[in-house]
Amino acid sequence: MLRHQQILRLISLGLALWAAATLYIRLLPSALLDPVQGAIGFASSLPMAWISVWLVRRVGVLERQEVPLGVAVVGAVAMMIDGVALRWRPDLYGSDPLAVRLGAAWLLWGYGLSLGVAYLMAGPRRSPTKP
């Protein structure tokens, strides 16, 4: 179970990561609308997911086995804000409905990748087998 201080740190990180992703969608809609740039954005999400999960572990001061829970806290905060904003204030993400929809798809992809990376990072360390 996470301690109170860890949860507060992770909530703050969730808010910060939500703001950063929202600014990306709002300020760079061309990166979402262009087919090549959009594909690059999806591909570059994998290393960004690794960095994000690493950041969750560091900011939350988490043990390896706590990483999925920490990522779940950060993701829950960001996803709930995304859900409310996309429902009632989609203009936060920009004025082009297609860019907002593609941005939402990119967000879902990123959340899924981050959860998968957290699962992999929390797994048992493999020791080299002896011949």
Tab-separated table of C-alpha atoms in Angstrom:
chain	number	residue	atom	x	y	z
A	1	MET	CA	0.000	0.000	0.000
A	2	LEU	CA	1.251	3.473	-0.850
A	3	ARG	CA	1.816	6.036	1.864
A	4	HIS	CA	-0.055	9.345	1.980
A	5	GLN	CA	3.005	11.363	0.875
A	6	GLN	CA	3.590	9.048	-2.092
A	7	ILE	CA	-0.019	9.411	-3.225
A	8	LEU	CA	0.170	13.216	-3.027
A	9	ARG	CA	3.375	13.215	-5.090
A	10	LEU	CA	1.821	10.914	-7.676
A	11	ILE	CA	-1.346	13.024	-7.920
A	12	SER	CA	0.816	16.091	-8.544
A	13	LEU	CA	2.770	14.213	-11.210
A	14	GLY	CA	-0.501	13.099	-12.833
A	15	LEU	CA	-1.631	16.731	-13.054
A	16	ALA	CA	1.705	17.790	-14.543
A	17	LEU	CA	1.775	15.003	-17.129
A	18	TRP	CA	-1.856	15.723	-18.071
A	19	ALA	CA	-0.989	19.398	-18.612
A	20	ALA	CA	2.055	18.519	-20.734
A	21	ALA	CA	0.097	16.111	-22.948
A	22	THR	CA	-2.748	18.613	-23.321
A	23	LEU	CA	-0.312	21.330	-24.376
A	24	TYR	CA	1.244	18.971	-26.917
A	25	ILE	CA	-2.147	18.275	-28.491
A	26	ARG	CA	-3.168	21.943	-28.395
A	27	LEU	CA	0.083	23.450	-29.665
A	28	LEU	CA	1.093	20.813	-32.229
A	29	PRO	CA	-2.092	19.628	-33.946
A	30	SER	CA	-0.133	19.152	-37.178
A	31	ALA	CA	1.856	16.395	-35.448
A	32	LEU	CA	-1.424	14.533	-35.003
A	33	LEU	CA	-3.050	15.345	-38.346
A	34	ASP	CA	-0.138	14.477	-40.630
A	35	PRO	CA	-0.098	10.709	-41.286
A	36	VAL	CA	3.688	10.358	-41.066
A	37	GLN	CA	4.092	12.608	-38.022
A	38	GLY	CA	1.133	10.867	-36.374
A	39	ALA	CA	2.762	7.470	-36.869
A	40	ILE	CA	6.040	8.815	-35.497
A	41	GLY	CA	4.138	10.170	-32.488
A	42	PHE	CA	2.683	6.756	-31.770
A	43	ALA	CA	6.069	5.059	-32.212
A	44	SER	CA	7.876	7.593	-30.019
A	45	SER	CA	5.319	6.975	-27.295
A	46	LEU	CA	7.095	3.751	-26.329
A	47	PRO	CA	10.302	5.408	-25.096
A	48	MET	CA	8.203	8.186	-23.571
A	49	ALA	CA	6.209	5.556	-21.665
A	50	TRP	CA	9.459	4.102	-20.272
A	51	ILE	CA	10.596	7.574	-19.213
A	52	SER	CA	7.204	8.338	-17.672
A	53	VAL	CA	7.168	5.119	-15.669
A	54	TRP	CA	10.736	5.756	-14.527
A	55	LEU	CA	9.623	9.243	-13.455
A	56	VAL	CA	6.651	7.799	-11.552
A	57	ARG	CA	8.999	5.475	-9.695
A	58	ARG	CA	11.419	8.280	-8.821
A	59	VAL	CA	8.843	10.940	-7.872
A	60	GLY	CA	6.758	8.458	-5.890
A	61	VAL	CA	9.826	6.900	-4.255
A	62	LEU	CA	8.422	3.494	-5.141
A	63	GLU	CA	9.777	0.004	-4.742
A	64	ARG	CA	9.854	-2.066	-7.926
A	65	GLN	CA	6.689	-3.975	-7.013
A	66	GLU	CA	4.831	-0.686	-6.308
A	67	VAL	CA	5.408	0.704	-9.810
A	68	PRO	CA	2.141	-0.573	-11.375
A	69	LEU	CA	0.135	0.911	-8.510
A	70	GLY	CA	1.969	4.227	-8.853
A	71	VAL	CA	1.362	4.317	-12.603
A	72	ALA	CA	-2.289	3.478	-11.958
A	73	VAL	CA	-2.599	6.460	-9.589
A	74	VAL	CA	-0.945	8.848	-12.060
A	75	GLY	CA	-2.957	7.428	-14.950
A	76	ALA	CA	-6.236	7.566	-13.039
A	77	VAL	CA	-5.715	11.255	-12.269
A	78	ALA	CA	-4.837	12.125	-15.864
A	79	MET	CA	-7.547	9.921	-17.402
A	80	MET	CA	-10.276	11.364	-15.189
A	81	ILE	CA	-9.232	14.896	-16.116
A	82	ASP	CA	-9.130	13.881	-19.792
A	83	GLY	CA	-12.598	12.357	-19.538
A	84	VAL	CA	-14.122	15.475	-17.996
A	85	ALA	CA	-12.253	17.830	-20.322
A	86	LEU	CA	-13.073	15.870	-23.488
A	87	ARG	CA	-16.742	15.764	-22.485
A	88	TRP	CA	-17.269	19.353	-21.346
A	89	ARG	CA	-14.231	21.352	-22.525
A	90	PRO	CA	-12.743	19.753	-25.661
A	91	ASP	CA	-11.553	23.217	-26.674
A	92	LEU	CA	-8.761	22.806	-24.090
A	93	TYR	CA	-7.147	20.437	-26.592
A	94	GLY	CA	-7.657	22.688	-29.621
A	95	SER	CA	-10.205	23.933	-32.102
A	96	ASP	CA	-9.972	21.195	-34.755
A	97	PRO	CA	-12.309	18.300	-33.844
A	98	LEU	CA	-10.213	15.809	-35.842
A	99	ALA	CA	-7.010	16.836	-34.051
A	100	VAL	CA	-8.815	16.522	-30.706
A	101	ARG	CA	-10.054	13.017	-31.633
A	102	LEU	CA	-6.604	11.926	-32.811
A	103	GLY	CA	-5.102	13.439	-29.670
A	104	ALA	CA	-7.540	11.410	-27.565
A	105	ALA	CA	-6.471	8.262	-29.444
A	106	TRP	CA	-2.817	9.111	-28.776
A	107	LEU	CA	-3.609	9.603	-25.079
A	108	LEU	CA	-5.314	6.203	-24.825
A	109	TRP	CA	-2.358	4.565	-26.572
A	110	GLY	CA	0.062	6.262	-24.173
A	111	TYR	CA	-1.911	5.221	-21.090
A	112	GLY	CA	-1.968	1.628	-22.279
A	113	LEU	CA	1.740	1.611	-23.056
A	114	SER	CA	2.572	3.080	-19.665
A	115	LEU	CA	0.562	0.417	-17.870
A	116	GLY	CA	2.278	-2.292	-19.904
A	117	VAL	CA	5.724	-0.855	-19.210
A	118	ALA	CA	4.894	-0.635	-15.493
A	119	TYR	CA	3.968	-4.311	-15.510
A	120	LEU	CA	7.283	-5.193	-17.187
A	121	MET	CA	9.324	-3.013	-14.829
A	122	ALA	CA	7.697	-4.588	-11.783
A	123	GLY	CA	8.431	-8.119	-12.897
A	124	PRO	CA	11.019	-10.257	-11.149
A	125	ARG	CA	14.636	-9.612	-12.057
A	126	ARG	CA	15.994	-12.417	-14.124
A	127	SER	CA	19.378	-13.730	-13.134
A	128	PRO	CA	21.621	-15.289	-15.745
A	129	THR	CA	21.285	-19.041	-15.831
A	130	LYS	CA	24.362	-21.113	-15.192
A	131	PRO	CA	25.301	-23.650	-17.855
